[in-house]
Short mmCIF file of C-alpha atoms in Angstrom, two decimals:
data_model
loop_
_atom_site.label_atom_id
_atom_site.label_comp_id
_atom_site.label_asym_id
_atom_site.label_seq_id
_atom_site.Cartn_x
_atom_site.Cartn_y
_atom_site.Cartn_z
CA UNK A 1 7.37 -18.52 -22.75
CA UNK A 2 4.44 -16.89 -20.43
CA UNK A 3 1.44 -18.37 -18.56
CA UNK A 4 -1.56 -17.68 -19.83
CA UNK A 5 -2.51 -15.34 -16.75
CA UNK A 6 0.12 -13.20 -18.14
CA UNK A 7 -0.95 -13.58 -21.90
CA UNK A 8 -3.48 -11.08 -19.63
CA UNK A 9 -2.03 -9.23 -17.19
CA UNK A 10 -1.78 -11.48 -14.67
CA UNK A 11 1.20 -12.33 -12.46
CA UNK A 12 2.53 -14.28 -9.03
CA UNK A 13 0.30 -17.52 -8.21
CA UNK A 14 -1.84 -17.90 -5.14
CA UNK A 15 0.03 -19.16 -2.83
CA UNK A 16 3.67 -18.22 -1.05
CA UNK A 17 5.23 -21.52 -2.50
CA UNK A 18 4.93 -22.38 -5.76
CA UNK A 19 3.38 -26.00 -4.65
CA UNK A 20 2.58 -27.38 -1.49
CA UNK A 21 4.65 -29.26 1.24
CA UNK A 22 3.04 -31.54 3.59
CA UNK A 23 3.28 -30.62 7.35
CA UNK A 24 4.76 -26.54 6.17
CA UNK A 25 2.25 -24.03 5.85
CA UNK A 26 2.15 -22.81 2.63
CA UNK A 27 0.57 -18.93 3.05
CA UNK A 28 -2.26 -17.82 0.95
CA UNK A 29 -1.33 -14.28 -1.22
CA UNK A 30 -3.02 -12.44 -3.56
CA UNK A 31 -2.18 -12.43 -6.78
CA UNK A 32 -0.87 -9.64 -8.95
CA UNK A 33 -3.97 -8.44 -11.62
CA UNK A 34 -2.88 -4.62 -12.20
CA UNK A 35 -1.69 -2.95 -15.04
CA UNK A 36 1.44 -1.13 -14.06
CA UNK A 37 2.17 1.88 -15.34
CA UNK A 38 6.48 3.02 -15.60
CA UNK A 39 7.93 5.23 -12.72
CA UNK A 40 4.94 4.99 -10.88
CA UNK A 41 4.14 3.47 -6.94
CA UNK A 42 2.57 1.19 -8.74
CA UNK A 43 5.10 -0.05 -10.61
CA UNK A 44 6.81 -0.53 -8.01
CA UNK A 45 5.05 -2.51 -5.90
CA UNK A 46 4.29 -4.86 -8.96
CA UNK A 47 8.57 -5.66 -8.87
CA UNK A 48 8.32 -5.92 -4.93
CA UNK A 49 5.94 -8.65 -5.07
CA UNK A 50 8.23 -10.46 -8.10
CA UNK A 51 11.19 -9.50 -5.54
CA UNK A 52 9.29 -11.77 -2.69
CA UNK A 53 8.13 -14.57 -4.84
CA UNK A 54 11.58 -14.58 -6.92
CA UNK A 55 13.82 -14.92 -2.90
CA UNK A 56 11.28 -17.52 -1.80
CA UNK A 57 11.21 -20.05 -4.70
CA UNK A 58 15.53 -19.51 -4.89
CA UNK A 59 14.85 -20.06 -0.97
CA UNK A 60 13.54 -23.40 -1.37
CA UNK A 61 15.95 -24.08 -4.88
CA UNK A 62 18.70 -23.80 -2.84
CA UNK A 63 17.12 -25.99 0.48
CA UNK A 64 16.41 -28.86 -2.19
CA UNK A 65 20.31 -28.23 -3.31
CA UNK A 66 21.74 -28.71 -0.29
CA UNK A 67 19.51 -31.37 1.19
CA UNK A 68 21.28 -33.68 -2.37
CA UNK A 69 24.95 -31.98 -0.86
CA UNK A 70 26.25 -35.20 0.64
CA UNK A 71 29.38 -32.50 1.33
CA UNK A 72 27.47 -31.43 3.95
CA UNK A 73 26.32 -32.45 7.67
CA UNK A 74 22.74 -32.13 8.21
CA UNK A 75 23.96 -29.02 10.57
CA UNK A 76 25.86 -27.49 7.66
CA UNK A 77 23.25 -27.14 5.30
CA UNK A 78 21.02 -25.76 8.50
CA UNK A 79 23.42 -23.55 8.11
CA UNK A 80 24.45 -22.42 4.87
CA UNK A 81 20.77 -22.04 4.02
CA UNK A 82 19.98 -19.65 7.08
CA UNK A 83 22.93 -17.55 5.68
CA UNK A 84 21.32 -17.25 2.79
CA UNK A 85 18.07 -16.52 3.81
CA UNK A 86 19.48 -13.56 5.87
CA UNK A 87 22.01 -12.60 3.61
CA UNK A 88 19.70 -12.75 0.54
CA UNK A 89 16.09 -12.72 1.12
CA UNK A 90 16.68 -10.25 3.81
CA UNK A 91 16.55 -7.89 2.35
CA UNK A 92 14.26 -8.38 -0.58
CA UNK A 93 11.94 -8.67 1.93
CA UNK A 94 13.13 -5.47 3.77
CA UNK A 95 12.82 -3.45 0.61
CA UNK A 96 9.56 -4.66 -0.49
CA UNK A 97 8.99 -3.33 3.34
CA UNK A 98 10.74 0.05 2.36
CA UNK A 99 8.87 -0.08 -1.44
CA UNK A 100 5.09 -0.40 0.86
CA UNK A 101 5.33 1.90 3.48
CA UNK A 102 6.79 4.25 0.98
CA UNK A 103 3.23 4.09 -0.83
CA UNK A 104 1.06 4.25 2.14
CA UNK A 105 2.58 7.42 3.16
CA UNK A 106 1.53 8.63 -0.88
CA UNK A 107 -1.46 6.47 -0.50
CA UNK A 108 -1.89 9.10 3.03
CA UNK A 109 -1.11 12.15 1.31
CA UNK A 110 -3.59 11.40 -1.41
CA UNK A 111 -6.63 10.62 1.12
CA UNK A 112 -5.75 14.24 2.15
CA UNK A 113 -6.37 16.04 -1.18
CA UNK A 114 -10.14 14.32 -1.08
CA UNK A 115 -12.19 17.75 -0.03
CA UNK A 116 -16.03 18.46 -0.28
CA UNK A 117 -16.20 21.59 -2.01
CA UNK A 118 -16.62 24.47 0.10
CA UNK A 119 -19.37 26.89 -0.15
CA UNK A 120 -18.70 30.44 -0.63
CA UNK A 121 -18.41 32.22 2.85
CA UNK A 122 -18.94 36.10 1.06
CA UNK A 123 -22.80 34.37 -0.25
CA UNK A 124 -25.09 35.38 2.30
CA UNK A 125 -28.51 34.89 0.21
CA UNK A 126 -26.64 31.21 -0.22
CA UNK A 127 -26.20 29.85 2.59
CA UNK A 128 -29.80 31.87 3.82
CA UNK A 129 -31.10 29.60 0.85
CA UNK A 130 -29.73 26.32 2.25
CA UNK A 131 -30.49 27.08 6.11
CA UNK A 132 -34.23 27.22 4.88
CA UNK A 133 -33.53 23.68 2.82
CA UNK A 134 -31.64 21.84 5.87
CA UNK A 135 -35.18 23.67 7.88
CA UNK A 136 -37.55 22.37 5.18
CA UNK A 137 -35.74 18.61 5.01
CA UNK A 138 -36.16 18.55 8.65
CA UNK A 139 -39.87 18.59 9.01
CA UNK A 140 -40.61 15.72 6.44
CA UNK A 141 -41.94 12.40 7.18
CA UNK A 142 -38.58 10.43 7.14
CA UNK A 143 -39.81 8.44 4.64
CA UNK A 144 -40.94 11.67 1.96
CA UNK A 145 -36.73 12.56 3.09
CA UNK A 146 -35.39 9.52 1.51
CA UNK A 147 -37.18 9.68 -1.41
CA UNK A 148 -35.03 13.02 -2.35
CA UNK A 149 -32.63 11.70 -1.03
CA UNK A 150 -31.79 8.26 -2.48
CA UNK A 151 -33.59 9.99 -5.92
CA UNK A 152 -31.44 8.96 -8.99
CA UNK A 153 -30.40 13.58 -9.63
CA UNK A 154 -30.60 15.42 -6.03
CA UNK A 155 -30.97 18.93 -7.30
CA UNK A 156 -27.81 20.54 -6.29
CA UNK A 157 -28.29 22.97 -4.27
CA UNK A 158 -30.69 20.14 -2.18
CA UNK A 159 -27.44 18.11 -1.86
CA UNK A 160 -25.16 21.68 -1.08
CA UNK A 161 -27.10 22.46 1.92
CA UNK A 162 -27.01 18.21 2.67
CA UNK A 163 -23.62 17.09 2.70
CA UNK A 164 -22.05 20.68 4.63
CA UNK A 165 -23.98 19.95 7.70
CA UNK A 166 -24.37 17.12 10.05
CA UNK A 167 -26.80 14.66 9.91
CA UNK A 168 -28.56 16.14 12.40
CA UNK A 169 -28.92 19.42 10.89
CA UNK A 170 -31.70 17.43 7.71
CA UNK A 171 -32.37 14.92 9.52
CA UNK A 172 -30.81 12.77 6.71
CA UNK A 173 -29.84 8.90 7.66
CA UNK A 174 -26.13 8.50 7.61
CA UNK A 175 -26.51 6.10 5.09
CA UNK A 176 -28.11 8.36 2.57
CA UNK A 177 -25.39 11.65 3.30
CA UNK A 178 -22.48 8.96 3.00
CA UNK A 179 -24.02 8.12 -0.63
CA UNK A 180 -24.24 11.90 -1.46
CA UNK A 181 -20.62 12.74 -0.13
CA UNK A 182 -19.23 9.96 -2.55
CA UNK A 183 -21.26 11.22 -5.02
CA UNK A 184 -20.50 14.29 -5.02
CA UNK A 185 -16.38 13.94 -4.30
CA UNK A 186 -16.74 11.16 -7.25
CA UNK A 187 -17.79 14.54 -9.47
CA UNK A 188 -15.25 16.55 -8.13
CA UNK A 189 -11.85 14.08 -8.00
CA UNK A 190 -13.26 11.01 -9.93
CA UNK A 191 -9.31 10.68 -11.55
CA UNK A 192 -7.78 11.15 -7.56
CA UNK A 193 -10.19 8.59 -6.48
CA UNK A 194 -9.25 6.06 -9.32
CA UNK A 195 -5.95 6.31 -8.56
CA UNK A 196 -6.61 6.08 -4.82
CA UNK A 197 -8.52 2.54 -5.67
CA UNK A 198 -5.13 1.05 -7.69
CA UNK A 199 -2.71 2.33 -5.30
CA UNK A 200 -4.91 0.49 -2.51
CA UNK A 201 -4.65 -2.83 -4.74
CA UNK A 202 -1.03 -2.81 -5.26
CA UNK A 203 -0.83 -1.63 -1.67
CA UNK A 204 -2.52 -5.29 -0.24
CA UNK A 205 -1.24 -7.24 -3.42
CA UNK A 206 2.10 -6.53 -3.02
CA UNK A 207 2.53 -6.77 1.36
CA UNK A 208 0.05 -10.26 1.13
CA UNK A 209 3.61 -11.90 -0.91
CA UNK A 210 6.20 -9.65 0.69
CA UNK A 211 4.87 -10.64 4.81
CA UNK A 212 4.19 -14.27 3.34
CA UNK A 213 7.42 -13.90 2.13
CA UNK A 214 9.47 -13.06 4.83
CA UNK A 215 7.34 -15.64 7.07
CA UNK A 216 7.91 -18.51 4.34
CA UNK A 217 11.62 -17.73 4.47
CA UNK A 218 11.48 -17.64 8.40
CA UNK A 219 10.22 -20.46 8.99
CA UNK A 220 13.58 -21.77 5.85
CA UNK A 221 15.61 -20.80 9.10
CA UNK A 222 13.89 -22.69 12.21
CA UNK A 223 13.27 -19.78 13.69
CA UNK A 224 10.78 -18.48 15.92
CA UNK A 225 9.83 -14.56 14.69
CA UNK A 226 11.40 -13.42 17.02
CA UNK A 227 14.79 -15.35 16.80
CA UNK A 228 14.26 -14.27 13.18
CA UNK A 229 13.26 -10.55 13.58
CA UNK A 230 16.70 -10.24 15.69
CA UNK A 231 18.78 -11.84 13.18
CA UNK A 232 17.48 -10.22 10.53
CA UNK A 233 18.03 -5.99 12.33
CA UNK A 234 21.39 -5.42 11.79
CA UNK A 235 20.81 -7.09 8.16
CA UNK A 236 18.38 -4.40 7.63
CA UNK A 237 20.32 -1.31 9.04
CA UNK A 238 22.70 -2.11 6.86
CA UNK A 239 20.48 -1.26 3.79
CA UNK A 240 20.87 2.82 2.80
CA UNK A 241 18.03 4.53 2.64
CA UNK A 242 18.21 8.14 0.61
CA UNK A 243 16.03 10.52 2.54
CA UNK A 244 14.20 12.15 -0.28
CA UNK A 245 13.48 16.52 0.72
CA UNK A 246 10.92 17.44 -2.01
CA UNK A 247 12.45 15.17 -4.10
CA UNK A 248 15.56 15.89 -3.47
CA UNK A 249 18.55 13.44 -2.64
CA UNK A 250 19.50 15.16 1.23
CA UNK A 251 23.34 14.33 0.79
CA UNK A 252 24.57 14.21 4.57
CA UNK A 253 27.80 13.32 3.56
CA UNK A 254 28.46 16.06 0.74
CA UNK A 255 26.02 18.68 2.60
CA UNK A 256 24.27 18.92 -0.46
CA UNK A 257 20.56 18.58 -1.70
CA UNK A 258 20.45 17.15 -5.45
CA UNK A 259 18.63 15.15 -7.92
CA UNK A 260 17.91 11.75 -7.25
CA UNK A 261 19.35 9.40 -9.45
CA UNK A 262 16.62 6.53 -10.73
CA UNK A 263 16.97 4.55 -8.60
CA UNK A 264 17.57 6.17 -5.39
CA UNK A 265 14.09 8.19 -6.32
CA UNK A 266 12.58 4.34 -6.10
CA UNK A 267 13.92 4.04 -2.42
CA UNK A 268 14.37 6.77 -1.00
CA UNK A 269 11.80 7.71 2.08
CA UNK A 270 10.34 11.44 1.70
CA UNK A 271 10.40 13.54 4.62
CA UNK A 272 10.68 16.72 6.19
CA UNK A 273 13.83 16.18 8.94
CA UNK A 274 16.62 14.12 9.84
CA UNK A 275 14.16 12.77 12.96
CA UNK A 276 11.38 12.04 10.59
CA UNK A 277 13.58 10.27 8.25
CA UNK A 278 15.52 8.07 10.94
CA UNK A 279 11.42 7.37 12.00
CA UNK A 280 9.87 6.21 9.05
CA UNK A 281 13.30 4.57 8.26
CA UNK A 282 12.51 2.04 10.94
CA UNK A 283 8.68 1.89 9.79
#
């Protein structure tokens, strides 16, 4: 039976542990309140979020089972629990981190597509008109200039003259210039801005659970952060990560580029060359 939150599309909880434990830190995390579309990075981030919580819950469950198992000494219980966390939990958190890293790359690419429209370089008359507008704006008292730039609907010509030049050339307040640019970006890239907002939120929510989950697992091992990272490194290095280039798998063993499987597409790292792939894989 689903929870009330899940009935409204909300998953997860506000703390990494399902219940507080006396004397034990319980990291704050964010709840998943996004609707994921199949095959998207947001869906993969949702999966990373859910898997991180499941890994934490399993670790806590196994810890309780071991405490109740009289066959083990205290040291034996600790060793068994640590072995589970390192061999079962670490790969899940590592996979989550890779998912987040790939989503951040995608986010950077999306942000790179947010460009303001540029004036036609062959339109000399238009260029002169915009220059005259800037001269006129600069000549106005600050209060009058602010009235122009914060109007509900700024004339498109005036707006174009403002956003294509540094603020010093118009006297327009930086805050007003930023708002005008945002308005133009919304007109030109409305759907892309929505996608960026959604993906940014998904990355933040997933990262809250993956990082808190990994640290919670580290606490269960009794290791310091340095000791845990050292123990986890060889396990994380064994995780196979497909190299993707332009959406194809670079199969180094066979020396070919081929179509990826659904899992490879979801878990692969997009990179233009082997050096960049190795750098991103280790990030």
